[in-house]
Coordinates of C-alpha atoms in Angstrom, one line a residue:
Chain A
M1 CA -39.0 -59.5 7.1
A2 CA -39.3 -57.2 10.1
Q3 CA -36.6 -59.1 11.9
D4 CA -34.1 -58.6 9.0
E5 CA -35.1 -54.9 8.8
S6 CA -34.3 -54.4 12.5
L7 CA -31.0 -56.2 12.1
R8 CA -30.2 -54.0 9.2
D9 CA -31.0 -50.9 11.3
L10 CA -28.8 -52.2 14.0
Y11 CA -26.0 -52.8 11.4
D12 CA -26.3 -49.3 10.1
G13 CA -26.5 -47.9 13.6
C14 CA -23.8 -49.7 15.5
Y15 CA -21.4 -51.5 13.1
R16 CA -18.8 -48.7 13.2
R17 CA -19.1 -48.2 16.9
L18 CA -18.6 -51.9 17.6
V19 CA -15.6 -52.1 15.3
A20 CA -14.0 -49.1 17.0
Q21 CA -14.6 -50.7 20.4
L22 CA -13.1 -54.0 19.3
Y23 CA -10.2 -52.2 17.7
A24 CA -9.3 -50.7 21.1
I25 CA -9.1 -54.3 22.4
C26 CA -7.3 -56.1 19.6
G27 CA -5.4 -53.2 18.1
N28 CA -5.9 -54.4 14.5
L29 CA -8.7 -52.9 12.4
G30 CA -9.0 -55.9 10.1
E31 CA -9.3 -58.3 12.9
A32 CA -11.9 -56.0 14.7
E33 CA -14.0 -55.8 11.5
D34 CA -13.8 -59.6 11.0
A35 CA -15.0 -60.2 14.6
V36 CA -17.9 -57.8 14.3
Q37 CA -18.9 -59.1 10.9
E38 CA -18.8 -62.7 12.4
A39 CA -21.2 -61.5 15.1
F40 CA -23.7 -60.2 12.5
V41 CA -23.4 -63.3 10.4
R42 CA -24.3 -65.4 13.5
A43 CA -27.3 -63.1 14.2
V44 CA -28.5 -63.8 10.6
E45 CA -27.7 -67.5 11.0
K46 CA -29.8 -68.0 14.2
P47 CA -32.6 -65.4 13.9
R48 CA -34.8 -67.0 16.5
R49 CA -32.1 -67.0 19.2
F50 CA -31.1 -63.4 18.2
A51 CA -34.8 -62.3 18.5
Q52 CA -34.9 -63.4 22.1
V53 CA -31.9 -61.3 23.1
D54 CA -32.6 -58.4 25.4
N55 CA -29.8 -56.1 24.4
P56 CA -28.8 -56.9 20.8
E57 CA -25.8 -54.5 20.7
A58 CA -24.4 -56.1 23.8
W59 CA -25.0 -59.6 22.4
L60 CA -23.1 -58.6 19.2
R61 CA -20.3 -57.2 21.2
T62 CA -20.0 -60.3 23.3
V63 CA -19.9 -62.6 20.3
A64 CA -17.2 -60.3 18.6
L65 CA -15.2 -60.2 21.8
N66 CA -15.2 -64.0 22.0
V67 CA -14.0 -64.2 18.4
V68 CA -11.1 -61.9 19.3
R69 CA -10.3 -63.9 22.5
R70 CA -10.3 -67.2 20.6
R71 CA -7.9 -65.9 18.1
F72 CA -5.8 -64.4 20.8
R73 CA -5.6 -67.7 22.6
R74 CA -4.6 -69.4 19.5
L75 CA -1.9 -67.0 18.6
T76 CA -0.5 -67.3 22.1
R77 CA -0.3 -71.0 21.8
Y78 CA 1.1 -70.9 18.3
R79 CA 3.8 -68.5 19.2
G80 CA 5.0 -70.7 22.0
L81 CA 4.6 -68.0 24.6
L82 CA 4.1 -69.1 28.2
R83 CA 1.4 -67.8 30.4
T84 CA 3.0 -64.5 31.3
A85 CA 3.3 -63.4 27.7
A86 CA 1.0 -61.0 25.9
A87 CA 0.2 -61.6 22.2
S88 CA -2.0 -60.3 19.5
T89 CA -2.0 -59.8 15.8
P90 CA 0.4 -57.2 14.4
A91 CA -0.7 -53.6 14.5
D92 CA -2.0 -52.1 11.3
A93 CA -2.1 -48.5 10.5
V94 CA -5.5 -46.8 10.6
P95 CA -5.5 -43.9 8.1
G96 CA -6.3 -40.5 9.5
L97 CA -5.4 -41.2 13.1
S98 CA -3.6 -38.3 14.8
P99 CA 0.0 -39.0 16.2
D100 CA -1.4 -38.8 19.7
H101 CA -4.0 -41.5 18.9
V102 CA -1.4 -43.7 17.2
T103 CA 0.7 -43.5 20.4
L104 CA -2.4 -44.3 22.5
V105 CA -3.2 -47.4 20.4
A106 CA 0.4 -48.5 20.7
A107 CA 0.2 -48.0 24.5
L108 CA -3.1 -50.0 24.7
R109 CA -1.4 -52.8 22.8
Q110 CA 1.2 -53.0 25.5
L111 CA -1.4 -53.9 28.1
P112 CA -2.3 -57.5 28.7
L113 CA -5.5 -58.5 26.9
E114 CA -7.6 -58.7 30.1
Q115 CA -6.7 -55.1 31.0
R116 CA -7.5 -53.9 27.5
E117 CA -10.9 -55.6 27.7
A118 CA -11.7 -54.0 31.1
I119 CA -10.4 -50.5 30.0
T120 CA -12.4 -50.6 26.8
L121 CA -15.7 -51.9 28.3
H122 CA -15.6 -49.4 31.2
H123 CA -14.1 -46.3 29.6
I124 CA -15.2 -46.5 26.0
V125 CA -18.4 -48.6 26.1
D126 CA -19.3 -46.9 29.4
L127 CA -20.4 -50.1 31.2
P128 CA -20.4 -50.0 35.0
V129 CA -17.9 -52.3 36.7
R130 CA -20.7 -54.7 37.6
E131 CA -21.6 -55.2 34.0
V132 CA -18.0 -55.5 32.9
A133 CA -17.6 -58.2 35.5
L134 CA -20.7 -60.0 34.2
Q135 CA -19.6 -59.7 30.6
L136 CA -16.0 -61.0 31.3
G137 CA -17.2 -63.6 33.7
V138 CA -14.9 -62.5 36.5
P139 CA -15.5 -61.0 40.0
E140 CA -16.0 -57.2 40.3
G141 CA -12.8 -56.9 42.4
T142 CA -10.9 -58.5 39.6
V143 CA -12.3 -55.9 37.1
K144 CA -11.4 -53.1 39.5
A145 CA -7.8 -54.4 39.8
R146 CA -7.5 -54.7 36.1
L147 CA -8.8 -51.2 35.6
A148 CA -6.4 -49.8 38.2
R149 CA -3.4 -51.5 36.6
G150 CA -4.4 -50.6 33.1
R151 CA -5.1 -46.9 34.1
A152 CA -1.8 -46.7 35.8
R153 CA 0.1 -47.8 32.8
L154 CA -1.9 -45.5 30.5
A155 CA -1.7 -42.5 32.8
P156 CA 1.2 -40.8 30.9
L157 CA -1.0 -40.7 27.8
V158 CA -4.6 -40.3 29.0
R159 CA -5.4 -37.1 30.8
E160 CA -8.2 -38.4 33.0
F161 CA -6.1 -41.3 34.2
A162 CA -3.2 -39.0 35.0
E163 CA -5.5 -37.0 37.3
D164 CA -6.5 -39.9 39.5
V165 CA -4.2 -42.9 39.0
E166 CA -4.9 -43.9 42.6
E167 CA -8.6 -44.1 42.4
V168 CA -9.6 -47.7 42.0
D169 CA -13.3 -47.6 42.8
H170 CA -14.3 -45.7 39.7
V171 CA -17.8 -47.1 39.1
Chain B
M1 CA -14.7 -36.1 25.5
S2 CA -12.1 -38.4 27.1
D3 CA -9.0 -39.3 25.2
L4 CA -10.1 -42.9 24.9
K5 CA -13.5 -42.0 23.6
N6 CA -12.0 -39.5 21.3
L7 CA -9.8 -42.3 19.9
S8 CA -12.8 -44.6 19.5
W9 CA -14.7 -41.8 17.7
S10 CA -11.8 -41.2 15.3
V11 CA -11.6 -44.9 14.4
Q12 CA -15.3 -45.0 13.8
Q13 CA -14.9 -42.3 11.2
T14 CA -12.5 -44.4 9.2
V15 CA -14.6 -47.6 9.2
Q16 CA -16.4 -48.4 5.9
P17 CA -19.0 -51.1 6.6
P18 CA -19.4 -53.7 3.8
P19 CA -22.9 -54.0 2.3
F20 CA -25.2 -55.7 4.8
E21 CA -26.4 -58.1 2.1
Q22 CA -22.9 -59.6 2.0
L23 CA -23.1 -60.7 5.6
E24 CA -26.7 -61.7 5.3
R25 CA -25.8 -64.1 2.5
R26 CA -23.1 -65.6 4.6
G27 CA -25.5 -66.1 7.5
V28 CA -28.2 -67.6 5.4
R29 CA -25.8 -70.0 3.7
R30 CA -24.7 -71.2 7.1
R31 CA -28.2 -71.6 8.3
R32 CA -29.1 -73.7 5.3
R33 CA -26.0 -75.8 5.7
R34 CA -26.9 -76.5 9.3
Q35 CA -30.5 -77.3 8.4
A36 CA -29.3 -79.7 5.6
L37 CA -26.9 -81.4 8.0
A38 CA -29.7 -81.8 10.6
G39 CA -32.0 -83.2 7.9
A40 CA -29.3 -85.7 6.8
G41 CA -28.8 -86.7 10.4
V42 CA -32.6 -87.5 10.8
A43 CA -32.6 -89.4 7.6
A44 CA -29.5 -91.5 8.7
A45 CA -31.2 -92.2 12.0
M46 CA -34.3 -93.4 10.3
V47 CA -32.3 -95.7 8.0
V48 CA -30.5 -97.2 11.0
A49 CA -33.8 -97.6 12.8
V50 CA -35.3 -99.5 9.9
L51 CA -32.2 -101.7 9.5
V52 CA -32.2 -102.6 13.2
T53 CA -35.9 -103.5 13.0
L54 CA -35.5 -105.6 9.8
L55 CA -32.2 -107.3 10.6
P56 CA -32.3 -109.6 13.6
L57 CA -28.7 -108.9 14.5
G58 CA -27.1 -111.1 17.2
E59 CA -30.2 -113.2 17.7
K60 CA -29.1 -116.3 16.0
A61 CA -27.6 -118.9 18.3
G62 CA -24.0 -119.6 17.6
T63 CA -23.3 -116.5 15.5
E64 CA -20.6 -114.3 16.8
Q65 CA -21.1 -110.6 17.5
V66 CA -19.0 -108.6 15.1
P67 CA -16.5 -106.8 17.3
P68 CA -16.5 -103.0 16.9
V69 CA -13.9 -101.7 14.5
A70 CA -11.2 -102.1 17.0
T71 CA -8.1 -100.3 17.8
V72 CA -5.5 -102.4 19.6
P73 CA -7.0 -103.6 22.8
T74 CA -5.9 -101.3 25.5
A75 CA -5.3 -102.8 28.9
P76 CA -6.5 -100.6 31.7
A77 CA -3.6 -98.9 33.6
P78 CA -3.0 -100.2 37.1
G79 CA -5.3 -98.3 39.4
S80 CA -6.9 -96.5 36.5
I81 CA -10.5 -95.5 36.4
E82 CA -13.0 -95.0 33.7
P83 CA -11.9 -92.6 31.0
L84 CA -13.1 -89.2 31.7
V85 CA -14.3 -88.4 28.2
P86 CA -17.7 -89.9 27.4
P87 CA -17.1 -92.8 25.0
E88 CA -19.8 -91.4 22.6
Q89 CA -17.5 -88.4 21.8
S90 CA -15.3 -90.0 19.2
G91 CA -12.1 -88.5 17.8
D92 CA -13.8 -88.5 14.5
S93 CA -16.6 -86.2 15.7
V94 CA -14.0 -83.8 17.2
V95 CA -12.0 -83.7 14.0
R96 CA -15.1 -83.2 11.8
A97 CA -16.7 -80.6 14.1
Q98 CA -17.8 -77.4 12.4
D99 CA -15.5 -75.4 14.6
A100 CA -12.6 -77.9 14.6
E101 CA -9.1 -76.3 14.1
V102 CA -5.6 -77.6 13.6
R103 CA -3.5 -77.0 16.7
S104 CA -0.3 -78.6 15.7
M105 CA 1.2 -80.4 12.7
M106 CA 4.2 -82.7 12.4
F107 CA 5.5 -84.2 9.2
A108 CA 8.0 -87.0 9.9
T109 CA 8.4 -87.6 6.2
P110 CA 6.3 -86.0 3.4
S111 CA 3.9 -89.0 3.5
R112 CA 3.8 -89.6 7.3
W113 CA 2.3 -86.9 9.4
A114 CA 0.2 -86.2 12.5
A115 CA -2.2 -83.3 13.0
A116 CA -3.7 -82.4 16.4
W117 CA -7.2 -81.0 16.3
A118 CA -9.4 -79.1 18.8
S119 CA -13.1 -78.4 19.0
C120 CA -14.1 -75.8 21.5
A121 CA -17.8 -75.5 20.6
T122 CA -18.6 -76.9 24.0
A123 CA -16.7 -76.3 27.1
P124 CA -14.3 -77.9 28.0
C125 CA -12.6 -78.2 24.6
Q126 CA -12.3 -81.7 23.1
Y127 CA -9.1 -82.8 21.3
A128 CA -8.3 -85.5 18.8
A129 CA -5.6 -86.1 16.2
V130 CA -5.2 -87.6 12.7
L131 CA -2.3 -89.8 11.8
S132 CA -1.4 -90.6 8.3
R133 CA 1.1 -93.1 7.1
D134 CA 1.8 -93.7 3.4
G135 CA -1.8 -93.1 2.4
A136 CA -3.4 -94.8 5.4
K137 CA -5.2 -92.6 7.9
V138 CA -6.5 -93.1 11.4
I139 CA -8.0 -90.9 14.1
A140 CA -6.8 -90.8 17.7
P141 CA -9.6 -90.9 20.4
A142 CA -11.1 -87.8 21.8
R143 CA -9.5 -86.4 24.9
R144 CA -9.7 -83.4 27.3
A145 CA -6.0 -82.6 27.0
P146 CA -4.5 -81.4 23.7
Y147 CA -2.5 -83.8 21.6
A148 CA 1.2 -83.1 20.9
T149 CA 2.4 -84.3 17.6
L150 CA 6.0 -85.7 17.6
Q151 CA 8.5 -87.3 15.5
V152 CA 9.9 -90.7 16.5
G153 CA 12.4 -91.9 13.8
D154 CA 10.5 -91.7 10.5
E155 CA 7.1 -92.0 12.3
A156 CA 4.7 -89.2 13.4
I157 CA 3.0 -89.9 16.7
A158 CA 0.4 -88.2 18.8
V159 CA 0.4 -88.0 22.6
A160 CA -2.2 -86.7 25.0
G161 CA -1.1 -86.2 28.5
P162 CA -3.1 -85.8 31.7
S163 CA -5.3 -82.7 31.8
G164 CA -5.0 -81.9 35.5
E165 CA -2.7 -79.3 36.9
G166 CA 0.7 -80.0 38.4
F167 CA 1.7 -83.2 36.6
S168 CA 1.4 -85.5 39.7
A169 CA 1.1 -89.2 40.0
D170 CA -2.3 -89.1 41.7
D171 CA -3.9 -86.9 39.0
R172 CA -6.9 -89.0 38.0
T173 CA -6.8 -87.7 34.4
W174 CA -3.8 -90.0 33.8
A175 CA -6.6 -92.5 32.8
D176 CA -7.0 -90.4 29.7
A177 CA -3.3 -90.1 28.8
V178 CA -2.5 -92.0 25.6
L179 CA 0.2 -92.5 23.0
V180 CA -1.1 -93.1 19.5
R181 CA 1.0 -94.6 16.7
L182 CA 0.1 -95.7 13.2
T183 CA 2.4 -98.6 12.3
S184 CA 2.4 -100.7 9.1
K185 CA 0.0 -103.0 10.9
G186 CA -2.5 -100.3 11.9
K187 CA -3.4 -98.0 14.8
V188 CA -1.8 -98.7 18.2
E189 CA -3.2 -96.9 21.2
T190 CA -1.1 -97.3 24.4
P191 CA -2.1 -95.8 27.8
L192 CA 0.6 -93.5 29.0
Q193 CA 1.8 -94.0 32.5
Y194 CA 3.3 -91.5 35.0
A195 CA 7.0 -91.9 35.9
P196 CA 8.8 -90.1 38.7
P197 CA 10.9 -87.1 37.7
T198 CA 14.6 -87.6 36.7
S199 CA 17.5 -85.3 36.1
T200 CA 18.7 -87.3 33.1
F201 CA 17.4 -89.0 30.0
T202 CA 18.7 -91.6 27.6
A203 CA 19.2 -91.8 23.9
G204 CA 15.9 -92.6 22.1
E205 CA 13.8 -90.8 24.6
I206 CA 11.9 -87.7 23.4
L207 CA 11.8 -84.3 25.1
L208 CA 8.6 -82.3 24.8
D209 CA 7.1 -79.2 26.4
R210 CA 3.6 -78.9 25.2
V211 CA 1.6 -81.8 26.5
A212 CA 0.8 -81.1 30.2
V213 CA -0.4 -78.1 32.1
G214 CA 1.9 -76.3 34.5
T215 CA 5.2 -78.2 33.6
T216 CA 8.2 -77.3 31.6
L217 CA 10.2 -80.1 30.0
L218 CA 8.9 -83.7 29.9
V219 CA 10.5 -86.9 28.8
L220 CA 8.5 -89.4 26.7
N221 CA 9.7 -93.0 26.7
V222 CA 7.9 -94.5 23.8
A223 CA 9.0 -98.1 24.5
D224 CA 7.7 -98.0 28.1
A225 CA 4.9 -95.6 27.3
T226 CA 5.8 -93.4 30.3
L227 CA 5.9 -89.6 30.7
R228 CA 8.0 -87.9 33.3
R229 CA 9.3 -84.5 34.3
L230 CA 12.9 -83.6 33.6
D231 CA 14.4 -81.6 36.4
V232 CA 17.9 -80.5 35.5
A233 CA 19.7 -78.6 38.3
G234 CA 20.6 -75.1 37.2
L235 CA 18.5 -75.2 34.0
D236 CA 15.6 -72.9 34.7
H237 CA 12.4 -73.4 32.6
P238 CA 14.0 -75.3 29.7
R239 CA 11.7 -75.2 26.7
S240 CA 11.4 -75.5 22.9
P241 CA 13.3 -78.8 22.8
V242 CA 14.6 -79.8 19.4
R243 CA 16.9 -82.7 18.4
D244 CA 19.3 -83.0 15.5
E245 CA 20.3 -86.2 13.8
T246 CA 23.4 -86.6 15.8
G247 CA 21.2 -87.1 18.9
R248 CA 22.0 -83.7 20.5
W249 CA 19.1 -81.9 22.1
W250 CA 18.8 -78.1 22.2
V251 CA 16.6 -75.9 24.4
V252 CA 16.3 -72.3 25.4
A253 CA 16.2 -71.7 29.1
G254 CA 15.7 -69.0 31.7
D255 CA 12.7 -67.6 33.6
V256 CA 9.7 -66.6 31.5
V257 CA 9.1 -63.3 33.3
S258 CA 9.7 -60.1 31.4
G259 CA 13.3 -58.9 31.5
S260 CA 14.7 -62.4 32.4
R261 CA 18.1 -63.5 31.2
S262 CA 18.0 -66.3 28.7
E263 CA 20.3 -69.1 27.6
I264 CA 20.8 -71.6 24.9
A265 CA 21.6 -75.1 26.3
W266 CA 22.4 -78.4 24.7
T267 CA 23.3 -82.0 25.7
D268 CA 24.7 -84.9 23.8
D269 CA 24.2 -87.6 26.5
G270 CA 21.1 -86.4 28.4
R271 CA 23.3 -85.9 31.5
T272 CA 25.6 -83.0 31.1
W273 CA 24.5 -79.7 29.6
N274 CA 26.5 -76.9 27.8
R275 CA 25.1 -73.4 27.7
T276 CA 25.7 -70.0 26.3
L277 CA 24.1 -66.7 26.7
L278 CA 21.1 -65.9 24.4
D279 CA 19.9 -62.5 25.7
P280 CA 20.8 -60.8 29.0
A281 CA 17.5 -59.0 29.3
N282 CA 14.8 -61.0 27.5
P283 CA 13.2 -64.4 27.9
G284 CA 14.1 -67.1 25.4
S285 CA 11.5 -68.0 22.7
R286 CA 12.4 -70.6 20.2
I287 CA 15.3 -72.6 19.0
A288 CA 15.7 -74.5 15.7
V289 CA 18.5 -76.8 14.5
S290 CA 19.2 -78.1 11.0
P291 CA 19.0 -81.9 10.6
D292 CA 22.9 -82.4 10.7
G293 CA 23.1 -80.1 13.7
S294 CA 25.4 -77.6 12.1
T295 CA 23.0 -74.6 11.8
V296 CA 21.3 -73.3 14.9
V297 CA 19.0 -70.3 15.3
A298 CA 17.5 -69.1 18.6
S299 CA 15.4 -66.1 19.5
S300 CA 14.3 -64.2 22.6
W301 CA 11.1 -62.2 22.9
V302 CA 10.2 -58.8 24.4
D303 CA 7.4 -58.7 26.9
G304 CA 4.6 -56.2 26.6
A305 CA 4.7 -56.2 22.8
T306 CA 1.4 -57.5 21.5
A307 CA 3.0 -59.7 18.8
E308 CA 6.0 -61.7 19.7
A309 CA 8.6 -58.9 19.3
I310 CA 12.1 -60.3 18.9
G311 CA 14.7 -59.3 21.4
T312 CA 17.6 -60.9 19.8
L313 CA 18.1 -63.5 17.1
K314 CA 21.3 -65.5 17.4
M315 CA 22.7 -67.9 14.8
S316 CA 25.5 -70.5 14.7
T317 CA 26.8 -72.3 11.7
D318 CA 29.3 -74.5 13.6
R319 CA 27.2 -76.5 16.0
G320 CA 27.1 -73.8 18.7
S321 CA 30.9 -73.1 18.9
T322 CA 30.4 -69.4 17.8
W323 CA 27.3 -67.3 17.6
T324 CA 26.4 -64.2 15.6
S325 CA 23.5 -61.8 16.3
V326 CA 21.4 -61.5 13.1
A327 CA 21.2 -58.0 11.8
D328 CA 18.1 -56.5 10.1
R329 CA 16.0 -59.0 11.8
P330 CA 12.2 -58.7 11.5
W331 CA 10.4 -56.8 14.4
A332 CA 8.4 -59.8 15.5
R333 CA 8.3 -63.5 15.0
G334 CA 5.5 -65.0 12.9
G335 CA 6.6 -68.6 12.9
G336 CA 9.8 -70.8 12.7
P337 CA 12.7 -70.4 12.4
V338 CA 13.6 -73.5 10.4
A339 CA 17.4 -74.1 10.0
F340 CA 19.0 -75.8 7.0
N341 CA 22.3 -77.8 6.7
D342 CA 23.8 -75.2 4.4
G343 CA 24.2 -72.6 7.1
T344 CA 21.0 -70.7 6.3
A345 CA 17.6 -70.6 7.8
V346 CA 14.1 -69.1 7.1
M347 CA 11.5 -67.7 9.4
L348 CA 8.2 -65.9 9.2
G349 CA 8.8 -62.5 10.4
V350 CA 6.6 -59.4 11.0
S351 CA 8.0 -56.0 9.8
K352 CA 7.5 -52.9 11.9
Q353 CA 4.7 -52.0 9.5
G354 CA 2.9 -55.2 10.5
Q355 CA 3.4 -57.1 7.3
T356 CA 4.3 -60.8 7.6
A357 CA 6.9 -62.1 5.3
L358 CA 9.3 -65.0 4.8
Y359 CA 12.8 -64.0 5.8
R360 CA 16.1 -65.7 4.9
L361 CA 18.7 -65.7 7.6
A362 CA 22.3 -66.0 6.2
D363 CA 25.7 -64.5 6.8
G364 CA 24.6 -62.8 9.9
K365 CA 21.6 -60.9 8.5
A366 CA 18.0 -61.3 7.6
T367 CA 16.6 -60.4 4.2
Q368 CA 13.0 -60.6 3.0
L369 CA 12.6 -63.5 0.7
S370 CA 8.9 -63.3 -0.3
P371 CA 5.5 -62.3 1.2
G372 CA 5.1 -65.9 2.2
H373 CA 1.8 -67.8 1.9
P374 CA -1.3 -65.8 2.7
G375 CA -2.5 -66.6 6.2
L376 CA 0.5 -68.7 7.2
E377 CA 0.6 -68.8 11.0
E378 CA 3.4 -71.1 11.7
L379 CA 6.5 -72.5 10.1
A380 CA 8.2 -75.8 10.7
G381 CA 10.0 -78.5 8.7
D382 CA 13.4 -78.8 7.1
G383 CA 15.2 -78.2 3.8
K384 CA 13.0 -80.7 1.9
L385 CA 9.6 -79.7 3.3
L386 CA 8.3 -76.5 5.0
Y387 CA 4.9 -76.4 6.4
G388 CA 2.6 -74.4 8.8
Q389 CA -1.0 -73.9 9.7
V390 CA -3.0 -71.3 7.6
L391 CA -5.5 -68.9 9.1
R392 CA -8.6 -68.2 6.9
G393 CA -11.1 -65.8 8.4
S394 CA -11.2 -67.0 11.9
A395 CA -10.6 -70.7 11.1
V396 CA -7.5 -72.9 10.9
T397 CA -8.3 -76.1 9.1
K398 CA -5.6 -76.1 6.5
V399 CA -1.8 -76.5 6.4
A400 CA 0.3 -75.1 3.7
T401 CA 3.4 -77.1 2.5
S402 CA 6.3 -76.1 0.3
V403 CA 9.0 -78.3 -1.2
D404 CA 11.1 -75.4 -2.6
R405 CA 11.8 -73.6 0.7
G406 CA 8.9 -71.3 0.5
L407 CA 8.7 -70.2 -3.1
H408 CA 5.5 -72.1 -3.9
W409 CA 2.9 -73.5 -1.5
R410 CA 0.0 -75.9 -1.6
E411 CA -2.6 -76.4 1.0
I412 CA -3.9 -79.6 2.5
E413 CA -6.6 -80.2 5.1
P414 CA -5.1 -82.8 7.4
R415 CA -8.2 -84.8 8.3

């Protein structure tokens, strides 16, 4: 079927990319893969709905992101953390990452989930702030604030953030 | 290329996609299951329609209408309004929903338990609970606030509080607050009422911290079916309440903000509290006590860490008179701890390499006992029965139980 063909093409073309993006958010490769696979399974499960989607890759990313968020919320509840706490699954080692990248992943994992989401969608996926706001369902100002806080905390490790920590309106 | 994109690119190089066919099969299986369920629903509706047409129910003079399979009649609370959850949304449909997951589990005895379920397929989430007593099983009604599962004597009960913020008397969601028990005579649903805050509580009352939004410690009075806030002067953010068989209640306390000092506190009479330092620089996390009250384990957590990194792990084997910091503790907490009467405890811990394992805490140090049960997410219980929710894929529908302190496990689906 043509639809399956196109989904397969999409799988070949963007599975790795989506996993890498989700990995930056959840910090666990297994969890990132589970989330992206779940998104593709749902695309197969509901072909008609998926066929109506304007931007299939964005749709898959949103579904995967929701899987990660749901799991994150559950972990936070299970672990008895109150609202101020951050929680996620344990880190796992990704073979072949340079020591700098291992440090950067560790630093990303120190950020609250919402800052990681904003940083990833804006600086890795390259979405403009407006689209990040739409995808996360929060006002643009909130996204800018999250980006500013996240960039400030990552500044010691990320060159481009060190250069302009002060700049908030990076669109 | 930016550092972050560079990282993303490096990760991409390590990813090995599974064959597309594998995911395709999963998707197709789900589609078929959904279609089969929809077909069954249509067939059932047709059967009902035919029966309604053929059987002149309720038309004969003098025949009594069969009452619905009733729970105990629930008198409306004074000043209460219609329940906020539509009546057609039954607890059963929440528990059986495709996305339903176990949120909490309580075994009062091996054959008496309560499991709280949530279904978030539609917003807002819907909650229900299953209660089981010596083989009999009932389902608590659907609610918009999560159920807490608690132990009262040898009984497991489920409680849903108000879903509004602030825990105030005029919160209209009190109409939904309910206490559900399963007695030898069947299910008992009692509306829960608001009671004004107090600074003390009495023997027989239950402390809990997981049933309402925006509050810390609450007192449940089962006899009066009331719920109230406990405000103890000088005890900041008390949480993780746990009681031993002597009637002593234990909590951890202190602000929840990163870097806060934390304490362990306990009371024998509900009026006066004793306290000792847990961690000078990290918020308290959990406290566990053995049934006889002799063994106590408490932990603090380090903010910023993505898993619940443990700041300190303190243990007492003399009812809190002296405390030892546990050496070789795991990096992060995965569940528990559970304390035993013999001066030892177990917990699910996460090593620095990210592996979850069951740890034994004894003689002031932690040692890895076993890899634990795959997917185990929580740990509760006592020396006779350990249990916890199990994560499979992205679903939590099963609970693993062990009667030999974690050596062997079996799974049940508590619904």
